[in-house]
Coordinates of C-alpha atoms and ligand atoms in Angstrom, one line a residue:
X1 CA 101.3 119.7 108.4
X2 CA 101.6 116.3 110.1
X3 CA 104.5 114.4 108.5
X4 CA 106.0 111.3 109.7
X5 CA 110.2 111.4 109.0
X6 CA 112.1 108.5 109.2
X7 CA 115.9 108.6 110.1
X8 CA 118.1 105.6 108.7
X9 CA 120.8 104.2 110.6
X10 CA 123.6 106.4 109.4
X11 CA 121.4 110.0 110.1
X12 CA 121.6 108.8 113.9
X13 CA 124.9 107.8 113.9
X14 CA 127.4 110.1 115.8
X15 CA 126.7 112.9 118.0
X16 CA 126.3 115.6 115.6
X17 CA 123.7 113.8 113.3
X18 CA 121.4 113.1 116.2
X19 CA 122.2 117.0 117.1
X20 CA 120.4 117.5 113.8
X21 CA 117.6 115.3 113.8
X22 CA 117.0 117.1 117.3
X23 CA 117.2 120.6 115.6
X24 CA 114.9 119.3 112.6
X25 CA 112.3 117.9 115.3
X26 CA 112.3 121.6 116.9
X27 CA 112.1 123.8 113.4
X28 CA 109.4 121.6 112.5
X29 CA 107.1 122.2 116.1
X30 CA 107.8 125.9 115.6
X31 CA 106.5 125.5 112.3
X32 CA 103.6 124.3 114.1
X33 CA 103.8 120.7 112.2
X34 CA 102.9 117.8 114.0
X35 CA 106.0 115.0 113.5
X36 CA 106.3 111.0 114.4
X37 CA 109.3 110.1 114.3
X38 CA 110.4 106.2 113.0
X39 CA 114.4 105.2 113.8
X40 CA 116.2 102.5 112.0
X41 CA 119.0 100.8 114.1
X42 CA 122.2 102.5 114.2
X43 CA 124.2 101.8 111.4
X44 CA 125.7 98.5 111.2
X45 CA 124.1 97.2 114.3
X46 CA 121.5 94.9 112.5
X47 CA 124.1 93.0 110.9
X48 CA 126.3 92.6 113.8
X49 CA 123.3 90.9 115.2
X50 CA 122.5 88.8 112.7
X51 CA 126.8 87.4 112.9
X52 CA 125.6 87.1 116.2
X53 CA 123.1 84.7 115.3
X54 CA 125.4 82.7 113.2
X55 CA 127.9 82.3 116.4
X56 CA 124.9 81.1 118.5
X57 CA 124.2 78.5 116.3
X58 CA 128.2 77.2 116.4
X59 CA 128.0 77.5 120.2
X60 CA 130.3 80.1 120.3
X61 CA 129.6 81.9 123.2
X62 CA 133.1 83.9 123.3
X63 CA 132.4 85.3 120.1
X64 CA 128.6 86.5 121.0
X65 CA 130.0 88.2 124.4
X66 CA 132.6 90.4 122.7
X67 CA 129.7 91.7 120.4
X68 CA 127.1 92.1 123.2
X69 CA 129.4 94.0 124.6
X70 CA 130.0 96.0 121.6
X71 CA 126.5 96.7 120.9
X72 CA 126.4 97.9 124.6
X73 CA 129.4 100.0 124.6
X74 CA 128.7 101.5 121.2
X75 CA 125.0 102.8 122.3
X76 CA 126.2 103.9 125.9
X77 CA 129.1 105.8 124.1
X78 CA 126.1 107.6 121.9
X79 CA 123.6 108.1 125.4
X80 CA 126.6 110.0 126.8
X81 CA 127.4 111.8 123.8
X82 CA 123.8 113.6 123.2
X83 CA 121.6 112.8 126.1
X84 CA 122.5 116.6 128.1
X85 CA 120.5 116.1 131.1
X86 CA 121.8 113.8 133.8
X87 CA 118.7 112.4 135.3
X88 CA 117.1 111.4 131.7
X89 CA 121.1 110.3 130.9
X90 CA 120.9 108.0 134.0
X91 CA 117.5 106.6 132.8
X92 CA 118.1 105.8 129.7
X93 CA 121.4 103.9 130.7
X94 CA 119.4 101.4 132.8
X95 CA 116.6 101.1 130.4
X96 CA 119.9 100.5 127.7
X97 CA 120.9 97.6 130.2
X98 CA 118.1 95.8 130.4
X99 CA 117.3 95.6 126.6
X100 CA 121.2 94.4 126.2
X101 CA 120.1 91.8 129.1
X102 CA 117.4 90.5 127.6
X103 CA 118.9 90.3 124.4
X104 CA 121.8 88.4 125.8
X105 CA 119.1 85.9 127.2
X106 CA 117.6 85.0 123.6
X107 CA 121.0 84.7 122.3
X108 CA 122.4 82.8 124.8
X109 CA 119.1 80.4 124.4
X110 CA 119.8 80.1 121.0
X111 CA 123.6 78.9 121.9
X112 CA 122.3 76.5 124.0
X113 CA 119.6 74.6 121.7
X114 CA 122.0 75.4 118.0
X115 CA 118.4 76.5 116.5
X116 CA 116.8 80.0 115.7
X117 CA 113.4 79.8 114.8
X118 CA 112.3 82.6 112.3
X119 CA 110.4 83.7 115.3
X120 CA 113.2 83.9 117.7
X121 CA 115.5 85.7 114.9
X122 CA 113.0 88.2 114.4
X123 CA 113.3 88.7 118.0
X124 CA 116.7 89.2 118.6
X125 CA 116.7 91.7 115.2
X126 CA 114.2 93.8 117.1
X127 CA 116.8 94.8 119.6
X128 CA 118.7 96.9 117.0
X129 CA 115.9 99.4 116.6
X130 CA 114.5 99.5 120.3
X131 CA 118.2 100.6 121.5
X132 CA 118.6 103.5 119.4
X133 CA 115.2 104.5 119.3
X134 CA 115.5 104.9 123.5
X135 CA 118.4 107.2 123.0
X136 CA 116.8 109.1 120.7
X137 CA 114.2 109.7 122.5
X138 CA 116.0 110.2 125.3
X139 CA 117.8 113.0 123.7
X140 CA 114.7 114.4 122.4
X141 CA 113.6 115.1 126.2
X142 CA 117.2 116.0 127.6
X143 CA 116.1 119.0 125.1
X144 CA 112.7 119.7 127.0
X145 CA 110.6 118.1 124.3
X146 CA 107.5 115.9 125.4
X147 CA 108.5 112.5 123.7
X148 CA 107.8 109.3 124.0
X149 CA 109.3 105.9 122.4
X150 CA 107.3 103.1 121.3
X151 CA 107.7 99.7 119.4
X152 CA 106.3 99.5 116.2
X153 CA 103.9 96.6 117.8
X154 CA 103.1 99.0 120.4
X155 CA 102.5 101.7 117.9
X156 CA 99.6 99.7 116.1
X157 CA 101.3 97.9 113.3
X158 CA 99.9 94.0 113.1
X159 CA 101.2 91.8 110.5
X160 CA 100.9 88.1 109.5
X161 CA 103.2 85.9 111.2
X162 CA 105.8 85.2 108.1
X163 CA 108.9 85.9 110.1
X164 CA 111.8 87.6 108.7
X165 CA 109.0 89.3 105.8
X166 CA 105.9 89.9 107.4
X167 CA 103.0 91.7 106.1
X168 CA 101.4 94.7 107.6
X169 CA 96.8 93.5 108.0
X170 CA 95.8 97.1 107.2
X171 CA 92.5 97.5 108.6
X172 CA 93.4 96.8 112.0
X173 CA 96.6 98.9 111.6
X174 CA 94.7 101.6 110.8
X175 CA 92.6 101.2 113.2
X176 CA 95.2 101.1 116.5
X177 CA 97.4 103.1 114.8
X178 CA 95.3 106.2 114.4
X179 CA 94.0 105.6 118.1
X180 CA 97.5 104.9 119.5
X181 CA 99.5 107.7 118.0
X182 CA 96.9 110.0 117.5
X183 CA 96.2 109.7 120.8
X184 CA 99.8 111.2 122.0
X185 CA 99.8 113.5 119.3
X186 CA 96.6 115.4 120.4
X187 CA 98.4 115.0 124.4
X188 CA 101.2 117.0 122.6
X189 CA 103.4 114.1 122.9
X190 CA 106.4 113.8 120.2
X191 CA 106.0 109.7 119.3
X192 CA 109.5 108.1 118.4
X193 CA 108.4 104.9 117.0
X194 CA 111.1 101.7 116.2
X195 CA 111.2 101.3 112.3
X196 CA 111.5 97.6 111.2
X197 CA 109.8 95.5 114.0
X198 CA 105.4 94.9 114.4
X199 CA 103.3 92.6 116.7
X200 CA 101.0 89.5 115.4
X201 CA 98.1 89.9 116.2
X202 CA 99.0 87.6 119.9
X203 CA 101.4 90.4 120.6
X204 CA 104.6 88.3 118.8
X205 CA 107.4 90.3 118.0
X206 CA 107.7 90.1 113.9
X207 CA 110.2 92.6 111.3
X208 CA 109.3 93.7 108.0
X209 CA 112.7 92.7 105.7
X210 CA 115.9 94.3 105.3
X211 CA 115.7 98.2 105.3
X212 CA 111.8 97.8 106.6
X213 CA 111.9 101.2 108.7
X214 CA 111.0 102.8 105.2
X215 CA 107.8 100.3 105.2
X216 CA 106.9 101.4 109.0
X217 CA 107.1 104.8 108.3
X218 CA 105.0 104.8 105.2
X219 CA 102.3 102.4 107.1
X220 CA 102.0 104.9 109.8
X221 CA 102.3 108.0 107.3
X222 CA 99.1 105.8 105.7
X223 CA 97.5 105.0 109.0
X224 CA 97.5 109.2 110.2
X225 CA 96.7 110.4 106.7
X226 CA 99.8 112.5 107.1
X227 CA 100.5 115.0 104.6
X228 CA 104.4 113.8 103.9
X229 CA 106.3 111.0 104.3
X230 CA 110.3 112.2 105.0
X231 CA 112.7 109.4 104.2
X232 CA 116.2 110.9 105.8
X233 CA 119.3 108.8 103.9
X234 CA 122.8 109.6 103.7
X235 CA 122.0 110.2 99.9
X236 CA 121.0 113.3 98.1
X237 CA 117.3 111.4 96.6
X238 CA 117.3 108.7 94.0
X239 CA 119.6 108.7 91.4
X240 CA 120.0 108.3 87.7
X241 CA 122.4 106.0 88.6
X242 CA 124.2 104.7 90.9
X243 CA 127.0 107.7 91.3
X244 CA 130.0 104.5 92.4
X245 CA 129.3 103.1 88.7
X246 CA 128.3 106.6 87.0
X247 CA 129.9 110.1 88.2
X248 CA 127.9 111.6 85.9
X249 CA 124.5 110.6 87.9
X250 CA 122.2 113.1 88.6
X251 CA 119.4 113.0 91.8
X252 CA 115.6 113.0 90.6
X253 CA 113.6 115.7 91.6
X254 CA 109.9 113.9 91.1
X255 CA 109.4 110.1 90.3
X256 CA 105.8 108.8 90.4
X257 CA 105.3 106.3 92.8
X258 CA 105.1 103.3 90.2
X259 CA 108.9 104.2 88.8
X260 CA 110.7 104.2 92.5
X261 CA 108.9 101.1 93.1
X262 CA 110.6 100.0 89.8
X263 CA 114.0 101.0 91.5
X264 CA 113.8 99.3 94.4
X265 CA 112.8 96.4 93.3
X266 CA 116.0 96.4 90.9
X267 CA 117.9 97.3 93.7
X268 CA 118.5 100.6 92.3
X269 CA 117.3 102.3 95.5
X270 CA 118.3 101.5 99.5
X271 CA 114.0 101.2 100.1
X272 CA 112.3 98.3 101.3
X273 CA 110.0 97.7 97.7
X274 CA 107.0 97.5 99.1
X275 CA 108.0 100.7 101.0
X276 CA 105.8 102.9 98.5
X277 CA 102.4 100.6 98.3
X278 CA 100.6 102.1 101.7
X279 CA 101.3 105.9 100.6
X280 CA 100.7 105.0 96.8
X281 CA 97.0 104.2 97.3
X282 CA 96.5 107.4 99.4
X283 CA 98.6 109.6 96.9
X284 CA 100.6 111.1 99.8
X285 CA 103.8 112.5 98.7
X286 CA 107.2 111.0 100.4
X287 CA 110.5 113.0 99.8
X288 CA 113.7 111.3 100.3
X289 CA 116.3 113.9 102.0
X290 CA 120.2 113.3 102.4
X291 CA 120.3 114.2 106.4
X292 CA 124.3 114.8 105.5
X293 CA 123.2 117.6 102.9
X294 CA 120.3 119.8 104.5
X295 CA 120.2 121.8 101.5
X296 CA 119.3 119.6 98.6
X297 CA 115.7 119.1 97.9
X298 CA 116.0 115.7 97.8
X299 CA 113.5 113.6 95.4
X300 CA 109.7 113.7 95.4
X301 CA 107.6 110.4 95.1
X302 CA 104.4 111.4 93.9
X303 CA 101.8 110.5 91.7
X304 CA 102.0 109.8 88.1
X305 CA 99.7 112.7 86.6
X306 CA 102.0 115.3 88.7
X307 CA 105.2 114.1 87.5
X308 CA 106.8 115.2 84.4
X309 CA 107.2 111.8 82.7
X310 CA 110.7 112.9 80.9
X311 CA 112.7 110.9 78.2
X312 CA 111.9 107.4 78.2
X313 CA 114.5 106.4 80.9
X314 CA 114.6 107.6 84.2
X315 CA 117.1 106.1 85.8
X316 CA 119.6 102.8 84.7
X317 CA 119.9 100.4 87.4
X318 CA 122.5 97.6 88.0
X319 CA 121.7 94.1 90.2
X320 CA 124.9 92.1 90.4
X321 CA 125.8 89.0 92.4
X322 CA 122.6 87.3 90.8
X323 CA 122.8 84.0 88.7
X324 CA 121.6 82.8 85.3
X325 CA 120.1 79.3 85.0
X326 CA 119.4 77.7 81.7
X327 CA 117.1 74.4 82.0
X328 CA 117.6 73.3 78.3
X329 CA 116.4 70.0 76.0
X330 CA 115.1 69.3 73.0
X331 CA 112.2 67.0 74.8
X332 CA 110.9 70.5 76.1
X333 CA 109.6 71.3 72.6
X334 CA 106.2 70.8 72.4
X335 CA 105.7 69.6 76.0
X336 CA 103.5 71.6 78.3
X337 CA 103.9 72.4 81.8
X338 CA 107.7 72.2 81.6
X339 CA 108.1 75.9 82.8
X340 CA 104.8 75.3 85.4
X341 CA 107.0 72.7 86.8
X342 CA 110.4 74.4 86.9
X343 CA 108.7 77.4 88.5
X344 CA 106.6 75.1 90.9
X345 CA 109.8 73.4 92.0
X346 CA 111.7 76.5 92.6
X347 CA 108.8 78.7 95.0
X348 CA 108.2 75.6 96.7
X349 CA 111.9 75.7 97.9
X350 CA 111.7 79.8 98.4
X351 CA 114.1 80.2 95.3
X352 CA 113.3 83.8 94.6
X353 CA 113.1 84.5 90.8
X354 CA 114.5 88.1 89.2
X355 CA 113.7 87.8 85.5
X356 CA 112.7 84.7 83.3
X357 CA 113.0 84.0 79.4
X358 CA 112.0 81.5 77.1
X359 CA 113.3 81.6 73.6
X360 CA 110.3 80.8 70.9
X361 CA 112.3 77.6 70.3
X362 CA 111.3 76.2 73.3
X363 CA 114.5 74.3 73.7
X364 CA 115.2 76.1 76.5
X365 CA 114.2 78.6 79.5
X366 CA 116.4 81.0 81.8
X367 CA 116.3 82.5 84.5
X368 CA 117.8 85.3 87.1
X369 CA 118.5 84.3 90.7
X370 CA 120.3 85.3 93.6
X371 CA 123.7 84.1 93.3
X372 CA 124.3 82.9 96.8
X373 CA 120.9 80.4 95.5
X374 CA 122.2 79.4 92.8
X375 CA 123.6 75.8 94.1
X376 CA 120.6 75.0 95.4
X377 CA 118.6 76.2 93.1
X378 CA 120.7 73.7 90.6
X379 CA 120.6 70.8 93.2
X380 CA 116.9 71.1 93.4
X381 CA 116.3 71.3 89.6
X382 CA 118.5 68.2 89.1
X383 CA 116.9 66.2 91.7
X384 CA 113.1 67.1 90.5
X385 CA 113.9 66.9 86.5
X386 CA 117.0 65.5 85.1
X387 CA 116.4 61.5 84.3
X388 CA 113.3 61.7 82.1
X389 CA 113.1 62.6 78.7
X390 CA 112.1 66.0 78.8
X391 CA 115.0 67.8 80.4
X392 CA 119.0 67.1 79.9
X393 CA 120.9 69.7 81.3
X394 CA 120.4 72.3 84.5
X395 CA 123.9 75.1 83.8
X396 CA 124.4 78.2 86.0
X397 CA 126.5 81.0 84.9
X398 CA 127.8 83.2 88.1
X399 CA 129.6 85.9 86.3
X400 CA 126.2 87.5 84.7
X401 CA 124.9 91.3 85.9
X402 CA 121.2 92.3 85.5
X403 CA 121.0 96.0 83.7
X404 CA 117.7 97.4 84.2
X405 CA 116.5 100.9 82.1
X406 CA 113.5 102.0 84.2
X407 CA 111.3 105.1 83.2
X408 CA 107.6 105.4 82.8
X409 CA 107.6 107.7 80.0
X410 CA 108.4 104.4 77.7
X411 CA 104.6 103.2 78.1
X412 CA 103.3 102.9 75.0
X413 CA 106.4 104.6 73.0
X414 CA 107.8 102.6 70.0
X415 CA 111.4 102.1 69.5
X416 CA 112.9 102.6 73.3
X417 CA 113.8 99.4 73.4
X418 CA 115.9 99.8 70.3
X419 CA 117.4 102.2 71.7
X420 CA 118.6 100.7 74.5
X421 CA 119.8 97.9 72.7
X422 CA 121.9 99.8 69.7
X423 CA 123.5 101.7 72.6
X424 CA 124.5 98.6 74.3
X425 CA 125.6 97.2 71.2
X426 CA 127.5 100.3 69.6
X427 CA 129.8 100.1 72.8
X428 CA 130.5 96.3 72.1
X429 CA 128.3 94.5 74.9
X430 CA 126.7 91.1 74.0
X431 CA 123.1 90.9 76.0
X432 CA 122.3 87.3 76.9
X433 CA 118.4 87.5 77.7
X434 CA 116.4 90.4 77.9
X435 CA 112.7 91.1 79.8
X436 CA 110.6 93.7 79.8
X437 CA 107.7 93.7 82.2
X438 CA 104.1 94.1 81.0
X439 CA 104.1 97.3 83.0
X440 CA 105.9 98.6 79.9
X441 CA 107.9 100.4 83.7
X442 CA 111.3 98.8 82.7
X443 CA 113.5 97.1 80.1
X444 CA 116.1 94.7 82.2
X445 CA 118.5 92.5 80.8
X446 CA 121.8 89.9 81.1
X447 CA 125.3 90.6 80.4
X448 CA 128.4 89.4 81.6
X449 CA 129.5 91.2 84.6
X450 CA 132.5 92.6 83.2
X451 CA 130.7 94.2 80.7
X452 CA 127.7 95.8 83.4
X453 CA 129.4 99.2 84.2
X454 CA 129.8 100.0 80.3
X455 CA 126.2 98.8 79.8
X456 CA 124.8 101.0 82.5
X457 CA 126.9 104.2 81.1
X458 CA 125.8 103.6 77.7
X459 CA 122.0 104.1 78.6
X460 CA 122.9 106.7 80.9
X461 CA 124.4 109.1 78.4
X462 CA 122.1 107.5 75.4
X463 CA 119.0 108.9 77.7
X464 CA 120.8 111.9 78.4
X465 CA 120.6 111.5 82.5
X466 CA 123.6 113.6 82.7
X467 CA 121.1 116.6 82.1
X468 CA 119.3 117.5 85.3
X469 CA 116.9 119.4 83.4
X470 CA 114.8 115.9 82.1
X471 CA 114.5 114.5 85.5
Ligands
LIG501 N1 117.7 97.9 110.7 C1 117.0 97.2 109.6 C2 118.0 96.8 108.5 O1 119.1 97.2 108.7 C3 115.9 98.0 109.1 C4 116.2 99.3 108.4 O2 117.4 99.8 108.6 O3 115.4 99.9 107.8 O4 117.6 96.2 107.6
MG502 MG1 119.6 99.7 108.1

């Protein structure tokens, strides 16, 4: 089998994890499967450079010293600790050094001018993965395996130049990827590729989005025609629920690929949403594994036709810190292209949109953003609309929590919705606006956030998640 496993930044993060990954690497070559590895940065790391970035841009220099220094004395600490062969130890130290040098010659730029281009952000966040995926390669030949690390540019991956979100171009992926890699795998040659980080097509360092390492290793999994995607979390699979807000969540042991798309866009899963898309189109199976917990199965994405479709609801999903805007007046009766222009408005200032409603009254529409845009996305609305006739108030309402019931065994069923609704009710929660996408995938909806833990429980033992057996 060839299978392309991804470690998160928690699986690498002492001694005794990478120990693992190292003994998972060798079962699997013994087994005579062919692996590529993809590493996240080490837990924590990609935020610490991103408060790095936000002390460049005060000027303050102290501040982005002590964690430079942090960074470098956290991944020398983790060389020493798992890299058992002095000569590769001493190697990998300097080739440690010079990334920390070279990041602290970005940052420091940054200081200097107060600005951070999406371009040179991307940049500095590419350090994260580069440094851990050198130890761990470095640990991988301190154990006599052939190995070799590469950037995810360097792998093959091109993407468009949207900084900060960029878009993998496919064909020529494909294309370099399968040369590239393919190329060390027929040498024998173990390839340890960064997760997170690809090239333009001039060779300019770009990153996929928050927890992206999932969308390398599926692009690559894609690219090879591999015959499993491993997703390694510190998680037994995907959940029912989120076990912090329901202890009575159970993993899932097969989801199609459409319904864990549904997840992670509703935040119910830690993967990158467009994570699944490359793998979906070639039905290759990924498995998510808890790297903490060896022996559960772990979940299996698949396709639809092999999945046992269930009860209705798979899983019950909570998004908080979001926002609910009402754009509301009684001039809006009637009057097309009120909506066109709120939602015009609001993606050309890159307000990113979670749900939208609009009663049959027509007096008024809502919508679900982020809560930290929720200011600006009032400003905006206020400067664009109030003063005519159409328009007379812009409210936001910060204590609201999005509830989402996602399952793909509701297509096409009658009276889920119902259901969901009388169990919210029966346990005394008011639901503010409601959604369902025309996917028939998901029923989300609004309630007040002190309300959200009792919604989500309330589907969860209406659906009977509790039960292993119907997932
Ligand atoms: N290191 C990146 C992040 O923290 C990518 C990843 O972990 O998948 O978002
Ligand atoms: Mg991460």
């Amino acid at each position: 089998m060839k299978i392309v496993m991804k470690f998160g930044g928690t699986s690498i993060a002492d001694g005794k994890r990478i120990e693992q990954v190292i003994d998972i690497v060798h079962e699997n070559i013994r087994g005579k499967n062919k692996v590529i590895l993809v590493i996240s940065a080490l837990a924590g790391v990609t935020d610490n450079i991103i408060t790095a970035i936000g002390k460049a841009l005060s000027g303050d220099q102290e501040a982005i010293t002590r964690i430079i220094e942090k960074l470098k004395l956290d991944h020398h600490r983790l060389a020493k600790e798992v890299v058992k062969d002095e000569v590769v130890l001493d190697a990998v130290l300097l080739e440690l050094n010079e990334l920390v040098e070279e990041f602290k010659r970005v940052i420091f730029s940054v200081s200097y001018l107060r600005e951070v281009t999406p371009r040179s952000r991307d940049n500095l966040l590419s350090f994260g993965e580069k440094l851990s995926a050198s130890i761990i390669c470095a640990a991988l030949k301190a154990d006599a395996l052939k190995v070799k690390w590469l950037s995810g540019g360097e792998a093959g991956i091109v993407t468009d130049d949207h900084f900060g979100a960029a878009r993998p171009l496919m064909n020529i992926t494909n294309q370099q990827v399968k040369e590239r890699i393919g190329n060390l795998l027929d040498e024998g040659i173990i390839p340890v590729v960064t997760g997170f980080i690809a090239y333009t097509q001039n060779d300019v360092t770009t990153t996929l989005g928050r927890s992206g390492s999932d969308y390398s290793a599926t692009i690559l999994g894609a690219a090879l025609d591999v015959n499993e995607v491993w997703i390694w979390k510190d998680v037994d699979g995907l959940m029912t629920a989120d076990p912090k807000i329901e202890p009575l969540a159970q993993t899932i042991q097969r989801i199609s690929y459409s319904e864990a798309m549904e997840m992670a866009y509703f935040g119910a899963t830690v993967m990158h949403p467009k994570a699944l898309e490359p793998v979906a189109e070639k039905n290759i199976p990924v498995r998510v594994k808890n790297a903490f917990n060896l022996k559960k199965p772990g979940t299996l994405v698949m396709e639809e036709k092999l999945v046992k479709l269930g009860d209705a609801v798979k899983s019950v999903a909570m998004i908080k810190d979001v926002a609910l805007i009402t754009v509301s007046g009684a001039g809006m009766v009637g009057t097309p292209g009120v909506a066109a222009r709120v939602f015009s408005i609001l993606s050309e200032n890159h307000v990113n949109i979670l749900m939208i409603s609009q009663g049959s009254s027509e007096a008024n529409i809502s919508f679900i953003v982020s809560r930290e845009s929720s200011d600006r996305t009032v400003n905006t609305l206020e400067i664009a609309l109030l003063g005519g006739d159409t328009v007379k108030d812009i409210i936001s309402e910060n204590d609201v929590c999005v509830v989402a019931a996602v399952g793909a065994g509701m297509k096409g069923i009658p009276g889920v919705a119902a259901r969901v609704f009388k169990a919210v009710a029966d346990v005394g929660v008011n639901v503010r606006m409601i959604a369902q996408g025309s996917s028939e995938l998901n029923i989300s909806f609004v309630v007040q956030e002190e309300d959200s833990v009792k919604a989500v429980r309330a589907l969860h033992r209406e659906f009977r998640l509790d039960k292993s057996e119907i997932t």
